[in-house]
mmCIF file of C-alpha atoms in Angstrom:
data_model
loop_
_atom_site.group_PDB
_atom_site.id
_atom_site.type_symbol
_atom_site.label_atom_id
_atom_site.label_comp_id
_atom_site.label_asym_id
_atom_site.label_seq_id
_atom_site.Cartn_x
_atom_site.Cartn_y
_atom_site.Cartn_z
ATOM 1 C CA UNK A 1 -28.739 2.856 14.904
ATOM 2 C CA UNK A 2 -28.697 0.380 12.427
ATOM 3 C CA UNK A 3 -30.007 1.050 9.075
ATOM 4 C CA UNK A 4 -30.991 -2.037 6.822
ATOM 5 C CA UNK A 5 -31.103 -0.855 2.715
ATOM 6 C CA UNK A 6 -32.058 -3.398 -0.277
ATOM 7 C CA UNK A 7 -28.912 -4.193 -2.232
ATOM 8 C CA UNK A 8 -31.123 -4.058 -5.593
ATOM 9 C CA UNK A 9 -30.878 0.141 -4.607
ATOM 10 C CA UNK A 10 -26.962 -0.003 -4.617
ATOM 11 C CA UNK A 11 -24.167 -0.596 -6.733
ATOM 12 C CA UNK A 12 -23.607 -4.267 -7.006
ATOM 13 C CA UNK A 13 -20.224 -6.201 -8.718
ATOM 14 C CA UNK A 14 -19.431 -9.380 -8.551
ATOM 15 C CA UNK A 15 -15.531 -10.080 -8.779
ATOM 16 C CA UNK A 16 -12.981 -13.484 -8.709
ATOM 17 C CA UNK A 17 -9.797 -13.513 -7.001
ATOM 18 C CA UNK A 18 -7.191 -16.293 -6.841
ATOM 19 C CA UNK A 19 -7.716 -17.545 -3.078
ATOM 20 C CA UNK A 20 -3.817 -16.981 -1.362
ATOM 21 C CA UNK A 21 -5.130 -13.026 -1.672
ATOM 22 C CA UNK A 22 -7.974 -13.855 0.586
ATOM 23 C CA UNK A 23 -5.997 -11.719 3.816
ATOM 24 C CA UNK A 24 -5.362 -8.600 1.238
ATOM 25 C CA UNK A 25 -8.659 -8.404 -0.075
ATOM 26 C CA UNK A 26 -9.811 -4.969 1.835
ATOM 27 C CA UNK A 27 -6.591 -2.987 0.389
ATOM 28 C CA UNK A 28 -6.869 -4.688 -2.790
ATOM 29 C CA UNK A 29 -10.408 -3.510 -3.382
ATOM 30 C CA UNK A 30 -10.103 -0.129 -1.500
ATOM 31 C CA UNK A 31 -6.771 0.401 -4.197
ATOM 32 C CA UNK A 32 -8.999 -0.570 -7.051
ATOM 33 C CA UNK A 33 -12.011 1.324 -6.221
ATOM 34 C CA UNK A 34 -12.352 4.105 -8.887
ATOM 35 C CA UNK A 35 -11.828 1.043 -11.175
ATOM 36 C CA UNK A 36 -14.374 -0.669 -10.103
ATOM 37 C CA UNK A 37 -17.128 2.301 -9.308
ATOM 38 C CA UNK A 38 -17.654 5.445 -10.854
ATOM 39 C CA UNK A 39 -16.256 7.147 -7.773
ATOM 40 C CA UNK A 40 -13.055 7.566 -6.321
ATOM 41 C CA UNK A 41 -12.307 6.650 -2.387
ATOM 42 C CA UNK A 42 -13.408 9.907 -0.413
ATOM 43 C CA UNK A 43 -16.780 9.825 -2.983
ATOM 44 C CA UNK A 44 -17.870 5.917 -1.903
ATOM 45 C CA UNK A 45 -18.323 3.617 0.937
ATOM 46 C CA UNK A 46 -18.374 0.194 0.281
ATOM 47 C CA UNK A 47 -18.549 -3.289 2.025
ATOM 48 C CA UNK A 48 -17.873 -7.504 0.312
ATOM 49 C CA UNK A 49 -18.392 -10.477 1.501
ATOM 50 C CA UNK A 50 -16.662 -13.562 -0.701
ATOM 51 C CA UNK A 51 -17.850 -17.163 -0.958
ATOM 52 C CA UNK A 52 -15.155 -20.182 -2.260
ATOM 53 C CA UNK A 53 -15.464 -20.195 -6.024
ATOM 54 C CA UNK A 54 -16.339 -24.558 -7.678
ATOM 55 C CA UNK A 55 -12.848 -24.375 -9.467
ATOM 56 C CA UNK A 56 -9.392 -23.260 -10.106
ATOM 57 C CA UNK A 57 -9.027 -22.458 -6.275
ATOM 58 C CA UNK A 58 -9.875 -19.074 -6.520
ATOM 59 C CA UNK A 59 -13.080 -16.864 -4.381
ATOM 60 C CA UNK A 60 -16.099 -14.978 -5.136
ATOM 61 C CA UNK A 61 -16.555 -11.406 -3.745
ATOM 62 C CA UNK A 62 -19.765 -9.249 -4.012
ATOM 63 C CA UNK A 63 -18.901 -5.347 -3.770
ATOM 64 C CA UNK A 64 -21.448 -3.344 -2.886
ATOM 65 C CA UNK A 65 -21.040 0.533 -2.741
ATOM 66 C CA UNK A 66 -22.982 3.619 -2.355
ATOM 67 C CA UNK A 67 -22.251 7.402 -2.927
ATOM 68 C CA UNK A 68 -21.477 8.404 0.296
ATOM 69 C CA UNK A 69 -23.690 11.375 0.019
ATOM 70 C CA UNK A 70 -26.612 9.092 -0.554
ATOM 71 C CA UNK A 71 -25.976 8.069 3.519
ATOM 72 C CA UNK A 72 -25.869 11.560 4.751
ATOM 73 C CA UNK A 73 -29.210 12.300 5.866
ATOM 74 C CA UNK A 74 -28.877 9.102 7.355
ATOM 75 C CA UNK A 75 -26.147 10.576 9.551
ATOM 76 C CA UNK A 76 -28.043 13.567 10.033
ATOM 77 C CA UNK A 77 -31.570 11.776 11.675
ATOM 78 C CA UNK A 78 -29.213 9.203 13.573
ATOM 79 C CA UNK A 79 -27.223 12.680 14.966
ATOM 80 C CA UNK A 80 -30.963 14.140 15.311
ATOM 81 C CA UNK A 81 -32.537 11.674 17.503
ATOM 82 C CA UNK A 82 -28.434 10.911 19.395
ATOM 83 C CA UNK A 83 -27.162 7.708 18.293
ATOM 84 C CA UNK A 84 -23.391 6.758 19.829
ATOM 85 C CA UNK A 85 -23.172 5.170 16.382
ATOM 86 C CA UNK A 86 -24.439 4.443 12.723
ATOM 87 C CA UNK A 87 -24.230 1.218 10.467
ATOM 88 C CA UNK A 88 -25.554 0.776 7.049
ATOM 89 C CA UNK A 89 -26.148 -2.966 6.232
ATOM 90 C CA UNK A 90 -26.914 -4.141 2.703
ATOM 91 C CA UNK A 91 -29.367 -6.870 2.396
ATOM 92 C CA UNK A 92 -29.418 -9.357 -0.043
ATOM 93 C CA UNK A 93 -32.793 -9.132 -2.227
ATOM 94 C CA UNK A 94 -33.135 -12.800 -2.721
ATOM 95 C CA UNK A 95 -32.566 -13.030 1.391
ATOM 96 C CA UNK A 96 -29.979 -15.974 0.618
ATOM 97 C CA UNK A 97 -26.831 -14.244 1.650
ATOM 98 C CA UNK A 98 -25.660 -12.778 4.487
ATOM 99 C CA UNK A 99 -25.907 -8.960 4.968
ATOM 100 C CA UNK A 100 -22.779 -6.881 3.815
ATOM 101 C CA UNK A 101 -22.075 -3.787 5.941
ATOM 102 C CA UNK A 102 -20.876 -0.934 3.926
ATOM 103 C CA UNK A 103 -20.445 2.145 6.652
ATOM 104 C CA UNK A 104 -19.667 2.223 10.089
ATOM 105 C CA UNK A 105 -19.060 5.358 12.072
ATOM 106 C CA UNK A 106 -19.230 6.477 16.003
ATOM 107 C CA UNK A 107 -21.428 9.666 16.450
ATOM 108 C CA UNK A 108 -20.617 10.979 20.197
ATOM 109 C CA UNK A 109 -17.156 10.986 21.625
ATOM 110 C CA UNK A 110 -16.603 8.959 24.309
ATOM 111 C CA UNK A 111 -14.565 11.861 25.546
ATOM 112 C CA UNK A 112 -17.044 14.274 26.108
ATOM 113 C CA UNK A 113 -19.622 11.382 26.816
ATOM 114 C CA UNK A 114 -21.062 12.781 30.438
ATOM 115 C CA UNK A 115 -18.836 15.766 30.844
ATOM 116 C CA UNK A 116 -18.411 19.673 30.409
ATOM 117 C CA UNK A 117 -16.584 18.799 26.553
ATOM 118 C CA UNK A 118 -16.082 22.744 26.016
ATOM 119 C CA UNK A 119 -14.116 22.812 29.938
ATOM 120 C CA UNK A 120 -11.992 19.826 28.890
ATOM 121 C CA UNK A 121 -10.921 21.433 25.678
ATOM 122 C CA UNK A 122 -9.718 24.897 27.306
ATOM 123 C CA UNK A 123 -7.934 22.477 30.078
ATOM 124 C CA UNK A 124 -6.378 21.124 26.678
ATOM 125 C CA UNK A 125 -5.436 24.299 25.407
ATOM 126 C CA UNK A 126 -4.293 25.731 28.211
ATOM 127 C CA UNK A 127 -1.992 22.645 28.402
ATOM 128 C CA UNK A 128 -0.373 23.290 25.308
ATOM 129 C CA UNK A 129 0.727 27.141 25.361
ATOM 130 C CA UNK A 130 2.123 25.874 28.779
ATOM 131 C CA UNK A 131 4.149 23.479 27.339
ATOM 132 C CA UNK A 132 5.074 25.737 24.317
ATOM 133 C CA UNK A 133 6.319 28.119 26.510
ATOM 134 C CA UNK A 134 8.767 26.107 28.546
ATOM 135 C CA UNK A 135 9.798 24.740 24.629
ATOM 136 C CA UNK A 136 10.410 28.411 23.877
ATOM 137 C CA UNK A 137 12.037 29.331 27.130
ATOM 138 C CA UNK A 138 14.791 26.149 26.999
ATOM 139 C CA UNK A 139 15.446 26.375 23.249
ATOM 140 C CA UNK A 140 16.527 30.001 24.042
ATOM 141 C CA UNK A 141 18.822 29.076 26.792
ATOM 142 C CA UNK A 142 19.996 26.053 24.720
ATOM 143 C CA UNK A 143 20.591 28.096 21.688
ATOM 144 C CA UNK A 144 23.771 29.633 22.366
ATOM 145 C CA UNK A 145 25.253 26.478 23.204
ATOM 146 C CA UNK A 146 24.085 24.280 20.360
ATOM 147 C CA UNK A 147 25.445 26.687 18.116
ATOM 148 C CA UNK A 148 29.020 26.987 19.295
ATOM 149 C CA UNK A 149 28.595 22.735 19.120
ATOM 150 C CA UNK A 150 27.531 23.263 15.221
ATOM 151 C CA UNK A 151 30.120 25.282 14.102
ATOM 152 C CA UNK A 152 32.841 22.985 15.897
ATOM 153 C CA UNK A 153 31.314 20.623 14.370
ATOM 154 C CA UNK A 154 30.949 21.842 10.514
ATOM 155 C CA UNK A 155 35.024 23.035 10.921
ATOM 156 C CA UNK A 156 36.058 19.222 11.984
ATOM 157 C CA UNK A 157 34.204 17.880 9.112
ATOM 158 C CA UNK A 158 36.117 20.529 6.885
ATOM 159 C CA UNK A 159 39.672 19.519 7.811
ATOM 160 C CA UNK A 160 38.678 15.672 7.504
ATOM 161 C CA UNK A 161 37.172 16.795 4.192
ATOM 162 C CA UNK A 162 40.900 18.402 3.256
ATOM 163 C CA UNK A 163 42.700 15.546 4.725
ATOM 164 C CA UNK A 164 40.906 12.778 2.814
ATOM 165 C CA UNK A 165 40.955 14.561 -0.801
ATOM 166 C CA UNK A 166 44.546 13.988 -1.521
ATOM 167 C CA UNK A 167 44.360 10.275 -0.355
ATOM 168 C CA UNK A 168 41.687 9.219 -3.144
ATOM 169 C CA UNK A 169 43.911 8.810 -6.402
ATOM 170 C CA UNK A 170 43.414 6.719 -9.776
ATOM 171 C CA UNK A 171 43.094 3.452 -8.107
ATOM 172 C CA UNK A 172 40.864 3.932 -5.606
ATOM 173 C CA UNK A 173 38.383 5.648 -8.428
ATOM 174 C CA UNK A 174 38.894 2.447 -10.208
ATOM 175 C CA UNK A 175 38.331 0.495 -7.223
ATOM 176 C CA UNK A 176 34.881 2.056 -6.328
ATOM 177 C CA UNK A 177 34.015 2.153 -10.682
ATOM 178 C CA UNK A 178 34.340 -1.691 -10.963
ATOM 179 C CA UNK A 179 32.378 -2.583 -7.381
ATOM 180 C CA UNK A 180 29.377 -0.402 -8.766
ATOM 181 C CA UNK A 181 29.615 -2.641 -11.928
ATOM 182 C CA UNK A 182 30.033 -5.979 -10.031
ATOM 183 C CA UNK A 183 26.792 -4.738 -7.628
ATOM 184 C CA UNK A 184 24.826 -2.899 -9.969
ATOM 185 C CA UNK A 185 22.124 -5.447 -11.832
ATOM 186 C CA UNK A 186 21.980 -4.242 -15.591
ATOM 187 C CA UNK A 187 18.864 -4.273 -17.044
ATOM 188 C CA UNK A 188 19.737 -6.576 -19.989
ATOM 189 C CA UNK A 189 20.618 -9.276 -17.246
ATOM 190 C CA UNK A 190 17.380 -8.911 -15.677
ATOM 191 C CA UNK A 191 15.665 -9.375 -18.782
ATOM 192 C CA UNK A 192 17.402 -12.350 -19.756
ATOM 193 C CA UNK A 193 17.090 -14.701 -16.287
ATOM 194 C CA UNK A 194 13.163 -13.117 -16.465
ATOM 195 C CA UNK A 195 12.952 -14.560 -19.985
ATOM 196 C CA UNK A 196 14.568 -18.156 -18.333
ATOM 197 C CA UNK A 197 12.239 -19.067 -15.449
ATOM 198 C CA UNK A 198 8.954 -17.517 -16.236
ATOM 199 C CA UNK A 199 6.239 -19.900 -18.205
ATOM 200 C CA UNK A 200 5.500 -19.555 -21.861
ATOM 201 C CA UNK A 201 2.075 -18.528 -20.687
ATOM 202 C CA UNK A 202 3.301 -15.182 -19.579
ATOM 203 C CA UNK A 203 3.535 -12.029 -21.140
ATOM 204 C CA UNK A 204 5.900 -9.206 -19.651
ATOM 205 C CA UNK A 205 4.238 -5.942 -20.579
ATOM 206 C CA UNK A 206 6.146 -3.281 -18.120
ATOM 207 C CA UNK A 207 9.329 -3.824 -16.136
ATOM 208 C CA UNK A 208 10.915 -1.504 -14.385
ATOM 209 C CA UNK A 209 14.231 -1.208 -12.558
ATOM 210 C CA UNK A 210 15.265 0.854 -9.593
ATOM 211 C CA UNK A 211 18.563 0.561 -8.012
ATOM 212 C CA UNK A 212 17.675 -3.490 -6.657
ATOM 213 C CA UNK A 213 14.108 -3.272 -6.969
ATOM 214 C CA UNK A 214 12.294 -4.915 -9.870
ATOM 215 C CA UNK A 215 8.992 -4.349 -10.396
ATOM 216 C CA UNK A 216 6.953 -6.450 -13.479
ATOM 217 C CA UNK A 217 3.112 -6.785 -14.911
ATOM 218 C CA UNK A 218 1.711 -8.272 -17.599
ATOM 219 C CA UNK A 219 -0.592 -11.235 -18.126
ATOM 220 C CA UNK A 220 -0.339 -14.611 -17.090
ATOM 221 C CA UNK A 221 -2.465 -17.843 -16.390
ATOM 222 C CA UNK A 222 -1.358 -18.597 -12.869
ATOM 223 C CA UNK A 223 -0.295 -15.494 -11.228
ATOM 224 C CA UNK A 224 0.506 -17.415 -7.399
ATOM 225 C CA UNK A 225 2.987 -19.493 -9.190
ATOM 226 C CA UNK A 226 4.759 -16.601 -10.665
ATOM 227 C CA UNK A 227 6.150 -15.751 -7.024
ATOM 228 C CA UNK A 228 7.513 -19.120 -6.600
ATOM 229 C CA UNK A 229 9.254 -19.148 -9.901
ATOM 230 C CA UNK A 230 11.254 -15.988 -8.945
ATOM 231 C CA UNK A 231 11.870 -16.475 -5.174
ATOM 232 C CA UNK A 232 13.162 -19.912 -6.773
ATOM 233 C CA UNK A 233 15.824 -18.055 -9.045
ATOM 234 C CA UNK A 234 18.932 -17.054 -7.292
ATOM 235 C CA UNK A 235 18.842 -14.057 -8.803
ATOM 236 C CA UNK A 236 16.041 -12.798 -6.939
ATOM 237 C CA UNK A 237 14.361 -12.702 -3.762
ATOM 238 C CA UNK A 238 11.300 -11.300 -1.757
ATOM 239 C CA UNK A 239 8.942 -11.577 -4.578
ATOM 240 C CA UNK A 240 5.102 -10.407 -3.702
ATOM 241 C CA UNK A 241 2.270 -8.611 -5.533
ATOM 242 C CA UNK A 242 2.553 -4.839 -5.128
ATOM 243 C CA UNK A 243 -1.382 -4.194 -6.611
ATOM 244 C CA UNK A 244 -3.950 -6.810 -7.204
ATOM 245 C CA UNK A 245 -4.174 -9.382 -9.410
ATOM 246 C CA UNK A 246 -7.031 -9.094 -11.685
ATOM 247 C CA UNK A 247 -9.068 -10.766 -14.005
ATOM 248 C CA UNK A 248 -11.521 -8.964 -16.611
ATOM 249 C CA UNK A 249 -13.839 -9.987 -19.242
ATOM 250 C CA UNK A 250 -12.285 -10.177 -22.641
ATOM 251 C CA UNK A 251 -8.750 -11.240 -21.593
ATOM 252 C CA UNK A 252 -7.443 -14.935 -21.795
ATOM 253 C CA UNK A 253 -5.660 -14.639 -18.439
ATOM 254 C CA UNK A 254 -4.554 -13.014 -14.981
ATOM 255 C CA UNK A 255 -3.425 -9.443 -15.139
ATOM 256 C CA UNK A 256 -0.222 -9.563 -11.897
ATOM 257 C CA UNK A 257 2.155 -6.647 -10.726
ATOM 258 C CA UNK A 258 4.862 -8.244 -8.781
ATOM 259 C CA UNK A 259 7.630 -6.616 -7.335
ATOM 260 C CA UNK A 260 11.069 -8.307 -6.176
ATOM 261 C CA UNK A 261 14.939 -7.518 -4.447
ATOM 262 C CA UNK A 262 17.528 -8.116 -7.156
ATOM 263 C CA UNK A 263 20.174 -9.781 -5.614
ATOM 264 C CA UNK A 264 23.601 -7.769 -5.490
ATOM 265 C CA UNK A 265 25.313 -10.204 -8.026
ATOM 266 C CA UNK A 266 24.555 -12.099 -11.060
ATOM 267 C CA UNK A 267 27.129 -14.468 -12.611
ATOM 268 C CA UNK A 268 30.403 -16.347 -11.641
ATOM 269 C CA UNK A 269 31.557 -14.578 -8.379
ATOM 270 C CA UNK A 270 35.046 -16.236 -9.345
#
């Protein structure tokens, strides 16, 4: 069953995105969805389509989304009259774009498609307590002996425990102190090489840094070319956008949230 329904009766947004996010766009949208709608994920069901933008190599996308309780008695007539499946298709109103689907679901199971469903769920059943009693029955047996094997196990790891105390004196403590500080990026460093290869364009509203993970938004003009100036530094590496990059009415640029490895050293390694 396919159901056709005017897009002028449905929540309708147009949106821009820079055109290398083109492969992300159905997480990026489905992340920024209670942004974008006044419901959250499990309240909507949406669909886009995008069309190339005339400048700045970036796309068009139309969302369209629905309540998803405004499709339910849809569900219930297509269940009614048993339809495999359901799709809800918005159409343009103007009837110069091409439809958008927004829902998609299978009705029947293709398991119990032509066959006794309620016998092939008691042969599942019955399946599992057999199997859950052979579990039972060999963990019993298998008990004994895997207990003997733990307590060996936790007495060797005592004695190595006692044998290795003694061995770790000042110098070794001093050793492990100054490789932390030699591997450890400090967040002042970070900062500074940040402050060195970005544009003057960009702004750096949040960083944050987690053992050799950076992660950094803010606003900028060219977002794309942000990852390319910090896989570019040698201080960094395996830059990408960890949400999407937006763009909203009122602000003079791209809002980005990239995310990067810090490398393991910065400085002379002399």
């Amino acid at each position: 069953l396919e159901v056709h329904v005017a897009a002028g009766n449905l929540l309708v947004r147009p949106l821009d995105f820079p055109k290398q996010a083109e492969p992300f766009l159905d997480g990026m949208i489905r992340t920024q969805i209670a942004r974008l709608t006044p419901w959250t994920i499990d309240q909507v069901v949406f669909g886009f389509g995008t069309a190339p933008a005339a400048a700045n190599d970036r796309i068009a996308v139309t969302l369209i989304a629905a309540p998803r309780a405004l499709i339910q008695p849809l569900l219930a007539f297509a269940a009614e009259i048993g339809a495999a499946k359901i799709a809800v298709v918005a159409e343009d109103d103007a009837g110069d774009g091409a439809p958008i689907q927004i829902y998609k679901a299978s009705l029947r199971s293709a398991l119990g498609g032509g066959r006794d469903l309620g016998r092939v769920l008691k042969i599942g059943w019955l399946s599992v307590a057999a199997a859950t009693a052979v579990l039972l029955i060999a963990t019993t047996f298998a008990g004994g002996y895997l207990d003997g094997e733990l307590d060996d196990a936790q007495a060797q790891m005592a004695r190595l425990r006692a044998a290795l105390r003694p061995a770790i004196g000042s110098a070794a403590a001093d050793g492990l102190l100054a490789k932390r500080k030699q591997t450890s990026p400090a967040s002042v460093i970070v900062l500074e090489t940040l402050s060195k290869i970005l544009p003057d364009d960009t702004y750096v509203l949040e960083m944050h840094v987690e053992n050799d993970r950076l992660q950094i938004s803010g606003m900028t003009q060219d977002a794309p070319a942000l990852i390319r100036l910090i896989e570019q530094s040698p201080q960094f590496s395996r830059a990408t956008f960890y949400a999407p990059t937006t763009r909203t009415a009122g602000e003079a640029g791209e809002r980005f949230h990239i995310e990067a490895r810090i490398n393991p050293y910065f400085g002379d390694r002399a």
